[in-house]
Short mmCIF file of C-alpha atoms in Angstrom, two decimals:
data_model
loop_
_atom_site.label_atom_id
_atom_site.label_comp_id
_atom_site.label_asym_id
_atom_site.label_seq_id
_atom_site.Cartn_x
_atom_site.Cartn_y
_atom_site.Cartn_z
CA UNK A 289 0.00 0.00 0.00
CA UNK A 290 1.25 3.54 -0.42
CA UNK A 291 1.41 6.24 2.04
CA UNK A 292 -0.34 4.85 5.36
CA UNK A 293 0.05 1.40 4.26
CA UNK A 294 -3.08 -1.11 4.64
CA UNK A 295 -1.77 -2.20 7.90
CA UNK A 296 -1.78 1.37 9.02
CA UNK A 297 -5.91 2.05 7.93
CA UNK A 298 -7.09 3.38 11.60
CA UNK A 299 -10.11 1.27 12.31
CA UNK A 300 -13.21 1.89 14.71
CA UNK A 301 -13.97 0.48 17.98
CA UNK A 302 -14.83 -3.54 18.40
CA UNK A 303 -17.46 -5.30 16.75
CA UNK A 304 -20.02 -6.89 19.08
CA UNK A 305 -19.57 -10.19 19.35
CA UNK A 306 -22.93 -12.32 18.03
CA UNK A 307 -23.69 -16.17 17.78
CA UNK A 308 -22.27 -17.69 14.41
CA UNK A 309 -24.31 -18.88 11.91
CA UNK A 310 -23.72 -20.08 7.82
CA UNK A 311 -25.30 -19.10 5.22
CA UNK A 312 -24.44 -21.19 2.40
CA UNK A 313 -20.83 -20.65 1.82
CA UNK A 314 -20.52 -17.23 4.25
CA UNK A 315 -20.33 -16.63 7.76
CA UNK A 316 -22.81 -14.45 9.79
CA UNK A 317 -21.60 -13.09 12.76
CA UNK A 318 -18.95 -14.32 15.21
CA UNK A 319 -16.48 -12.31 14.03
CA UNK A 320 -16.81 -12.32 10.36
CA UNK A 321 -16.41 -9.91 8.15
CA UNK A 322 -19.87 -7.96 7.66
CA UNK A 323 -21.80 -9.15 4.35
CA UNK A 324 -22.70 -7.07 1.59
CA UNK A 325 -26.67 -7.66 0.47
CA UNK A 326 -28.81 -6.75 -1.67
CA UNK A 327 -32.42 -7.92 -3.32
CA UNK A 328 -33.52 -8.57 -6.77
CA UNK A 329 -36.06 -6.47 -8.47
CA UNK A 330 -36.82 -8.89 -11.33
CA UNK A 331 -39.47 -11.36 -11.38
CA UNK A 332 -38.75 -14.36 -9.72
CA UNK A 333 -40.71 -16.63 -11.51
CA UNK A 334 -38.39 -15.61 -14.79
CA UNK A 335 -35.46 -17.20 -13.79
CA UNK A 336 -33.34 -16.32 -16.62
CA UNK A 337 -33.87 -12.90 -15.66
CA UNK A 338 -33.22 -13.30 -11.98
CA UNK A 339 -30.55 -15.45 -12.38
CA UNK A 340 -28.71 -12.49 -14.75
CA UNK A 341 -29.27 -10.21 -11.72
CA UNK A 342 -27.81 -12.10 -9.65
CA UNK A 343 -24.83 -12.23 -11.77
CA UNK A 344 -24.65 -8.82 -11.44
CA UNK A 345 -25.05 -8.12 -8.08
CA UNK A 346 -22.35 -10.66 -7.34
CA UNK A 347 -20.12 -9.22 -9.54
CA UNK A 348 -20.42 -5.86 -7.86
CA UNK A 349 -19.57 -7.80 -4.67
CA UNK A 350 -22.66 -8.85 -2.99
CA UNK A 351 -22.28 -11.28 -0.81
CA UNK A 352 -25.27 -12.73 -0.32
CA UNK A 353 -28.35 -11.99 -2.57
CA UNK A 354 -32.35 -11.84 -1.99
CA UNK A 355 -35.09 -12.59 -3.34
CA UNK A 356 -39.37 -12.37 -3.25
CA UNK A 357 -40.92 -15.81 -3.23
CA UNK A 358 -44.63 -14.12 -3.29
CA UNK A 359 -46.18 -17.30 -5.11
CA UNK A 360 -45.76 -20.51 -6.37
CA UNK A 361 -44.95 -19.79 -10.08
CA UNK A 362 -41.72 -18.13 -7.82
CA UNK A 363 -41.42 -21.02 -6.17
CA UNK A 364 -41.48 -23.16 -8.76
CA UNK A 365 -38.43 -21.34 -10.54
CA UNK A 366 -35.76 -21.68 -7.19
CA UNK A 367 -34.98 -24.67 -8.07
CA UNK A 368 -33.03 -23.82 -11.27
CA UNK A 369 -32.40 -19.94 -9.59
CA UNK A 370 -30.19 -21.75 -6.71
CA UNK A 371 -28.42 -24.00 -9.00
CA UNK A 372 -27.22 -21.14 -11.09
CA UNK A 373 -26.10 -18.71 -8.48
CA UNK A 374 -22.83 -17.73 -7.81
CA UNK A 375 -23.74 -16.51 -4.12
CA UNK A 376 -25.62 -17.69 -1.28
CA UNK A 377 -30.04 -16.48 -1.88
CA UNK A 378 -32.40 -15.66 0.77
CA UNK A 379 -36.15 -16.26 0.16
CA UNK A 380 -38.04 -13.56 1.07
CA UNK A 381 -41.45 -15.32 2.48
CA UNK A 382 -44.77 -13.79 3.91
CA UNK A 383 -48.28 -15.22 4.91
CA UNK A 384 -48.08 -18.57 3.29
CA UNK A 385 -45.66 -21.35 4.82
CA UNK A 386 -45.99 -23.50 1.57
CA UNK A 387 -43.77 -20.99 -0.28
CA UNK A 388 -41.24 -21.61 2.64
CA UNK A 389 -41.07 -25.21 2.52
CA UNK A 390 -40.68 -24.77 -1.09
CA UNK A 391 -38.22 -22.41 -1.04
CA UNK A 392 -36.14 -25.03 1.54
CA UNK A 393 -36.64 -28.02 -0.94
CA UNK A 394 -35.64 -26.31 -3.68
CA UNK A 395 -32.06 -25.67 -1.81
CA UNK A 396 -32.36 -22.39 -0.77
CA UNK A 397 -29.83 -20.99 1.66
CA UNK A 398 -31.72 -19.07 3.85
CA UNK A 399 -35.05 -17.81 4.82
CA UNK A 400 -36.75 -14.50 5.90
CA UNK A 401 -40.11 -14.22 7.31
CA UNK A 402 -41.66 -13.30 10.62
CA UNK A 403 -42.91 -16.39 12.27
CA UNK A 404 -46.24 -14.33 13.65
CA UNK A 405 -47.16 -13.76 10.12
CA UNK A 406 -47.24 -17.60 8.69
CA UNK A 407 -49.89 -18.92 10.81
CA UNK A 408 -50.18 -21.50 13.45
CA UNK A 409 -47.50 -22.75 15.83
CA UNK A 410 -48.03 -25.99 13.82
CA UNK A 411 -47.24 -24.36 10.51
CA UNK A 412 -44.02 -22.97 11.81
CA UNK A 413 -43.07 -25.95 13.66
CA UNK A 414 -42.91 -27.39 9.64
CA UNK A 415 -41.03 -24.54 8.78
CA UNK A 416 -38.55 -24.80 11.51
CA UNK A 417 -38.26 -28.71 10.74
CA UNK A 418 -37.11 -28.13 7.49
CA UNK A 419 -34.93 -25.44 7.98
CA UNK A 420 -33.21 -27.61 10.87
CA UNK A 421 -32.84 -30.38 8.40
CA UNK A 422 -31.25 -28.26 5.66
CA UNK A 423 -28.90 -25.93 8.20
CA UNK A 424 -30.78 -22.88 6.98
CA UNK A 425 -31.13 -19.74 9.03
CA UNK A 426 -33.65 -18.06 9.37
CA UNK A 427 -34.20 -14.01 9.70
CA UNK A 428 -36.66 -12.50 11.66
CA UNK A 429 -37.51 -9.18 9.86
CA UNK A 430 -39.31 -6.30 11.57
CA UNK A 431 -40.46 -3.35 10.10
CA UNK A 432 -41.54 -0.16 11.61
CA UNK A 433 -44.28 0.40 9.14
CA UNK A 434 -45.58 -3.53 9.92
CA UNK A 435 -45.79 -3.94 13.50
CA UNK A 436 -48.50 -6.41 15.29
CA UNK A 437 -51.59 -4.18 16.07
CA UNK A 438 -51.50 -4.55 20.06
CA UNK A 439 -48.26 -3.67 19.68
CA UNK A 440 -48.54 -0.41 18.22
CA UNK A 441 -51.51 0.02 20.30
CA UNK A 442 -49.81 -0.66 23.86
CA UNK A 443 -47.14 1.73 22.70
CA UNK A 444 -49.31 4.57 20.63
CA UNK A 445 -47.63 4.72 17.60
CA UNK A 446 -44.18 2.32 15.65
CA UNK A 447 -41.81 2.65 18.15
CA UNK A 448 -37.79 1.51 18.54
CA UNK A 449 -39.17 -0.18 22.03
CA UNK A 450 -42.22 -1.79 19.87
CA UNK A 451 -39.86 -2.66 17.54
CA UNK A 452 -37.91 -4.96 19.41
CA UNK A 453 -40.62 -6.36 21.08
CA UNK A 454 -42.01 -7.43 18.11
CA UNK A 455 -38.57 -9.34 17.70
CA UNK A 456 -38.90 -10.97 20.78
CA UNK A 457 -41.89 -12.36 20.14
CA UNK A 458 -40.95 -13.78 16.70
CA UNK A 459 -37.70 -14.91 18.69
CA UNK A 460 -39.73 -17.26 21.41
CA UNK A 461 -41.84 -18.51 18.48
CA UNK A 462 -38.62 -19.91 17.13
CA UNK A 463 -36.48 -21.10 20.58
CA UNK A 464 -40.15 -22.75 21.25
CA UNK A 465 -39.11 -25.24 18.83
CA UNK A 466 -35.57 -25.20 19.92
CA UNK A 467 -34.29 -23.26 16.97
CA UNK A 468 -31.52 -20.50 17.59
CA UNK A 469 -30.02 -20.51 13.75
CA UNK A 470 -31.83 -17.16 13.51
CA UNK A 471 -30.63 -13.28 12.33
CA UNK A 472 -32.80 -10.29 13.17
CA UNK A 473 -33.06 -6.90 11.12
CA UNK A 474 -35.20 -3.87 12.83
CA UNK A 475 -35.56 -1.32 10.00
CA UNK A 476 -37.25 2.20 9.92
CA UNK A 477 -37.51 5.01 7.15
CA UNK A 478 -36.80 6.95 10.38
CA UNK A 479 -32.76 7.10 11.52
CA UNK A 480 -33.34 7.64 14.53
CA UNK A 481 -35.66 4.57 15.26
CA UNK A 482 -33.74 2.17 13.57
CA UNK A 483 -30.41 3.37 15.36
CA UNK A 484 -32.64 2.94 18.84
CA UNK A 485 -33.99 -0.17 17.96
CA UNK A 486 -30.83 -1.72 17.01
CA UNK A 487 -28.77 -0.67 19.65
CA UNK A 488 -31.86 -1.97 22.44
CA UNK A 489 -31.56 -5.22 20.42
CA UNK A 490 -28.14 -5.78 21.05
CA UNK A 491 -28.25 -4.99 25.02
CA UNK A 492 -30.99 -7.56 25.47
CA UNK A 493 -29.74 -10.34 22.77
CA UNK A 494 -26.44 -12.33 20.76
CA UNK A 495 -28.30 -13.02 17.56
CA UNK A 496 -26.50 -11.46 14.42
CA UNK A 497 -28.29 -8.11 12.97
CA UNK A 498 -29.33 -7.65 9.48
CA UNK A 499 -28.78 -3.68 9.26
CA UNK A 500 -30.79 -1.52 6.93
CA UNK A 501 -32.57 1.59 6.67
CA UNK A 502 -36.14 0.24 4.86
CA UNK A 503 -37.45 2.62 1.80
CA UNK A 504 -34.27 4.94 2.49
CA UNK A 505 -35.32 6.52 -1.47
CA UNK A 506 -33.46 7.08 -4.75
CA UNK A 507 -29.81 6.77 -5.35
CA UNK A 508 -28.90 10.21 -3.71
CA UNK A 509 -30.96 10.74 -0.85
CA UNK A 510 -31.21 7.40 0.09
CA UNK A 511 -27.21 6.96 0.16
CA UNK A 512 -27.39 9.85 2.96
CA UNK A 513 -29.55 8.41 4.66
CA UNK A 514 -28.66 4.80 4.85
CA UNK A 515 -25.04 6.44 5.39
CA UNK A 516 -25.77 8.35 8.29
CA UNK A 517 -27.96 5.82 10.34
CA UNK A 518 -25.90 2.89 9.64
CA UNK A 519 -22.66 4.52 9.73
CA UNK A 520 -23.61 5.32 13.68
CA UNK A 521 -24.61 1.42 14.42
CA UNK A 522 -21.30 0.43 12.11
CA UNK A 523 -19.06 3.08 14.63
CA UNK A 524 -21.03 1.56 17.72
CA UNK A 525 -19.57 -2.07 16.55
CA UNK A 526 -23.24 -3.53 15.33
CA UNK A 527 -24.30 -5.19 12.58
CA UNK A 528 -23.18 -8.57 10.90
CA UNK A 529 -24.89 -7.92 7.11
CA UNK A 530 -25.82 -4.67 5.66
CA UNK A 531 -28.00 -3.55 2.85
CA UNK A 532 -28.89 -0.36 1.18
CA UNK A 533 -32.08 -0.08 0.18
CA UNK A 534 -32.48 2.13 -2.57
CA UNK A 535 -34.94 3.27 -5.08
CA UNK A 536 -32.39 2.40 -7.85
CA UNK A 537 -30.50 -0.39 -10.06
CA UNK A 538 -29.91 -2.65 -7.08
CA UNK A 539 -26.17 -2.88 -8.02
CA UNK A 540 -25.64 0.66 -6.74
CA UNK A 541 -27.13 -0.69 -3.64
CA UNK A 542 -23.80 -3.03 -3.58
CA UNK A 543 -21.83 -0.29 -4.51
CA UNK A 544 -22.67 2.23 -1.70
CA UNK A 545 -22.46 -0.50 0.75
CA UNK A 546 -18.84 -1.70 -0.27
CA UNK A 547 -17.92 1.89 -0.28
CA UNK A 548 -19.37 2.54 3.11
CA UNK A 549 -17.81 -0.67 4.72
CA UNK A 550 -14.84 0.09 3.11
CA UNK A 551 -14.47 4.05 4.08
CA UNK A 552 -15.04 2.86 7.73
CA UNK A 553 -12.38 0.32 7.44
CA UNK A 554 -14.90 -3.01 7.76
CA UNK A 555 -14.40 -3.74 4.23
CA UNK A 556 -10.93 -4.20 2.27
CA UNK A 557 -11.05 -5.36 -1.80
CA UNK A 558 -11.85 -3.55 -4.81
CA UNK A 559 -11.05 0.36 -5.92
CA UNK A 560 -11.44 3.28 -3.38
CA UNK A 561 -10.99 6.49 -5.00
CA UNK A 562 -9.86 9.95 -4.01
CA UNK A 563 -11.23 12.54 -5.93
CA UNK A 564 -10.88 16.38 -5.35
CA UNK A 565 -14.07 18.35 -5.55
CA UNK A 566 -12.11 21.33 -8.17
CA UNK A 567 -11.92 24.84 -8.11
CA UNK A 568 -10.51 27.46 -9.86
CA UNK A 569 -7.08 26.12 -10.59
CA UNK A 570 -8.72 23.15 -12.58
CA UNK A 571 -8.40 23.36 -15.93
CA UNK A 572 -9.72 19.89 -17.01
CA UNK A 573 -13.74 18.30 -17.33
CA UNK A 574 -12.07 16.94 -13.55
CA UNK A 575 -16.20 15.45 -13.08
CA UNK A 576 -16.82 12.99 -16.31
CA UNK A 577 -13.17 11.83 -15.69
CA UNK A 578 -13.06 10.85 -11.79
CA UNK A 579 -17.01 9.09 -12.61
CA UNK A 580 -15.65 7.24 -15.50
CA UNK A 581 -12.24 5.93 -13.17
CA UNK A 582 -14.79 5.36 -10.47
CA UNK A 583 -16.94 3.37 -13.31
CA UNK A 584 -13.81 1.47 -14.83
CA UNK A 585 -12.82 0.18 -11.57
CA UNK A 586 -15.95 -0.72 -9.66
CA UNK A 587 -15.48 -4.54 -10.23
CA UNK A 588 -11.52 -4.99 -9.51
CA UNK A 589 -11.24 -7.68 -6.56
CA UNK A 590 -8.04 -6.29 -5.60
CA UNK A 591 -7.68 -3.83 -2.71
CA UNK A 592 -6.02 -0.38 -4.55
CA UNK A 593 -6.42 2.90 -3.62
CA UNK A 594 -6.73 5.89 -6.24
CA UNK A 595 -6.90 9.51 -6.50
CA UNK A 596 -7.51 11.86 -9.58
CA UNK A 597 -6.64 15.04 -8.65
CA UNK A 598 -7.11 18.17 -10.52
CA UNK A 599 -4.22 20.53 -10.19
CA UNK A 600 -0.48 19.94 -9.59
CA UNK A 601 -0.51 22.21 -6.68
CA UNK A 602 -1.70 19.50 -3.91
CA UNK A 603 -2.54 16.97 -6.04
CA UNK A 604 0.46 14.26 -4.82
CA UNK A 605 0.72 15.49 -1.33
CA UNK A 606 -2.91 15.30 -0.96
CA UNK A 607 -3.53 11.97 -2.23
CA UNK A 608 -0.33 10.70 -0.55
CA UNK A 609 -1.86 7.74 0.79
CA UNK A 610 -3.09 6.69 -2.42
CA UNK A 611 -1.06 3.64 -4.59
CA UNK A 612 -1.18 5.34 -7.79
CA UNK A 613 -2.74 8.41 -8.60
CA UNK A 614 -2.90 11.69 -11.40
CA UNK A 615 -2.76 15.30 -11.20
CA UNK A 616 -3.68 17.54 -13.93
CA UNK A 617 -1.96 20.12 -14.80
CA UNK A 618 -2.09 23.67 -17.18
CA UNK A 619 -0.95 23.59 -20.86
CA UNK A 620 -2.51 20.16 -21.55
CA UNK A 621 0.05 18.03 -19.32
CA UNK A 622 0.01 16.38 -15.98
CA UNK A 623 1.53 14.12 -13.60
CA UNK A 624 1.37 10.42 -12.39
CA UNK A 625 2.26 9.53 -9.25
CA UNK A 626 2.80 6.19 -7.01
CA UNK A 627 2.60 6.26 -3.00
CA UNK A 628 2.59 10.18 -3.37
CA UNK A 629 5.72 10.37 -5.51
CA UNK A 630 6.01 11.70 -9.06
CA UNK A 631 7.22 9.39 -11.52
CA UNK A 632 6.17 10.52 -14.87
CA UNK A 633 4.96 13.81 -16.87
CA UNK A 634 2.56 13.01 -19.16
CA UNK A 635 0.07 14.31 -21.49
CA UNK A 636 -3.68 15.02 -20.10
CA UNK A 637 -5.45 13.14 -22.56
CA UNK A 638 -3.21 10.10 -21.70
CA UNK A 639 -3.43 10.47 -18.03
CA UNK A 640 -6.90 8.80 -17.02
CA UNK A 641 -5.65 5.30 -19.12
CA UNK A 642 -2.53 5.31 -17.02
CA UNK A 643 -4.42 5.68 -13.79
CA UNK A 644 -6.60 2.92 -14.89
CA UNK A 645 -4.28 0.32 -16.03
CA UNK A 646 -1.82 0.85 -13.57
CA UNK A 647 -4.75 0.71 -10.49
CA UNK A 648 -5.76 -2.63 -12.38
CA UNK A 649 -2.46 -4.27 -12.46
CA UNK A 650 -1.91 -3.52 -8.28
CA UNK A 651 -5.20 -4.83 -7.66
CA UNK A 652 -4.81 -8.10 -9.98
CA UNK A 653 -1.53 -8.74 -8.31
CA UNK A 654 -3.11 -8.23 -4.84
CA UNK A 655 -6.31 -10.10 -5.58
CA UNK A 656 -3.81 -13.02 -6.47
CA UNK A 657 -1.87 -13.28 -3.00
#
């Protein structure tokens, strides 16, 4: 790594600890490293469709993907869904526990649904049974906007205490039946709720959270957002999976979530780049070129960190830390610099291929250790 040196990446305070649990091929919890999510939008009865999504996301760098199982024509297409996917899927299951047991005999890895929803204690002892057969977890999701009526009644209004209540309850309806291979998400369009309700989760219980801020909104305000509530319960050490939920391509949801693991130091792998915001000294288009590095080296594995910088005034002493970088310069020239050095003058127009090729060399050669 240049400058600070990966070793050297200050990092925030410790993770709470939570039970383990496996989701297909990843670890939840316990430790491990927090795992990118996000859901499909296509239908999931077309599994051709789906399954290209999937693709996608994956190759963004989700690590685990979901998807709505709101039928059985969606049922019926998991089968060939799971044997195509390059990443552990979550069925996303309400009311009906047929589409459940489905989803579990067609190989699914795990399962979301709220136990009070499905039915009868009977109906989610089947559930349970199946899961426990298959090692799939299950996750208990509560949403604000969804609580049980006596709930919201007892309390007035959705609240962050009502919230984990709710959880509780869904949590007995599971232990009942001796089950504890469970993950819990409490989500809010409010920050402040979901922030509360997490952090009265994890006082009272060890399961690993699902963290989220639900209908955060489109790409830009619903980045903020999910930023700013989930950056707090990231700095507080909660959270074991994370998704963005945006009004958007779902990819970008991957792509804001690497970036904020990866600015708070949870996340290492792929491109992080420094960009200056210009001013007067720029004399280059410094907004097109910075989104098409950012764009040209959102899928590198490798851990590499750029900057594109658009004077030669600070340009290498501000970006020191980066491993390669460019500054551009007046008269149609500009520099390229490694760990904050200078190593070559070059001309503008040949600058952003050099940043490019050389960030995707370090990161191939890093992504190969």
């Amino acid at each position: 790594m240049g400058g600070y040196g990966q070793g050297e990446r200050a990092s925030l305070g410790e993770r709470r600890r939570t039970r383990q649990l496996r989701l297909g091929s990843v670890l939840i919890g316990g430790g491990a490293p927090i795992a990118v999510q996000s859901m499909t939008t296509t239908q999931t009865a077309d599994a051709a469709a789906t399954l290209a999504q999937i693709r996608a996301l994956a190759e963004a760098g989700a690590d685990v993907v979901r998807l709505a199982v709101p039928d059985e024509d969606a049922a019926a297409a998991l089968p060939a869904i799971v044997r195509g996917a390059p990443v552990p899927l979550v069925a996303d299951i309400h009311f009906d526990y047929r589409l459940a047991l489905a989803a579990l005999t067609a190989g699914i890895h795990g399962i979301r649904l709220n136990p009070g929803n499905i039915g009868s204690q009977e109906r989610v002892r089947e559930v349970v049974k199946a899961a426990r057969e298959r090692s799939v977890p299950i996750r208990i999701g509560v949403n604000a906007g969804s609580l049980e009526k006596d709930i919201v009644e007892k309390h007035g209004w959705p609240t962050a205490e009502g919230m984990v209540e709710s959880a509780a309850r869904h949590i007995r309806f599971l232990e009942d039946e001796g089950y504890r291979e469970i993950k819990v998400s409490l989500k809010a369009h409010d920050i402040a709720m979901t922030v509360r309700a997490n952090r009265l989760f994890s006082e009272r219980f060890d399961y690993p959270l699902h963290l989220g801020v639900t209908e955060a909104g489109t790409l830009l305000a619903g980045t903020v957002k999910s930023a700013a509530g989930l950056g707090i319960l990231l700095a507080d050490g909660i959270g074991d999976t994370i998704r963005i939920s945006l009004t958007a391509d779902p990819v970008e949801e991957v792509r804001v979530a690497r970036m904020l693991l990866t600015s708070m130091g949870l996340k290492f792998g792929g491109a992080t780049l420094t960009s200056c915001p210009t001013c007067g000294r720029c004399s280059v288009a410094m907004i097109p070129i910075a989104e098409r590095v950012e764009r040209r080296l959102a899928n590198v594995k490798g851990d590499v960190q750029v900057a594109v910088m658009g004077c030669e005034v600070n340009g290498p002493g501000e970006a020191a830390a980066a491993d390669v970088g460019v500054a551009y310069g007046h008269g149609g020239v500009g520099l390229l610099f490694r760990e904050g050095k200078i190593v070559k003058r070059m001309k503008a127009e040949e600058l952003e291929e050099a940043v490019v090729s050389e960030a995707i060399r370090i990161a191939a050669e890093r992504s190969a250790k």
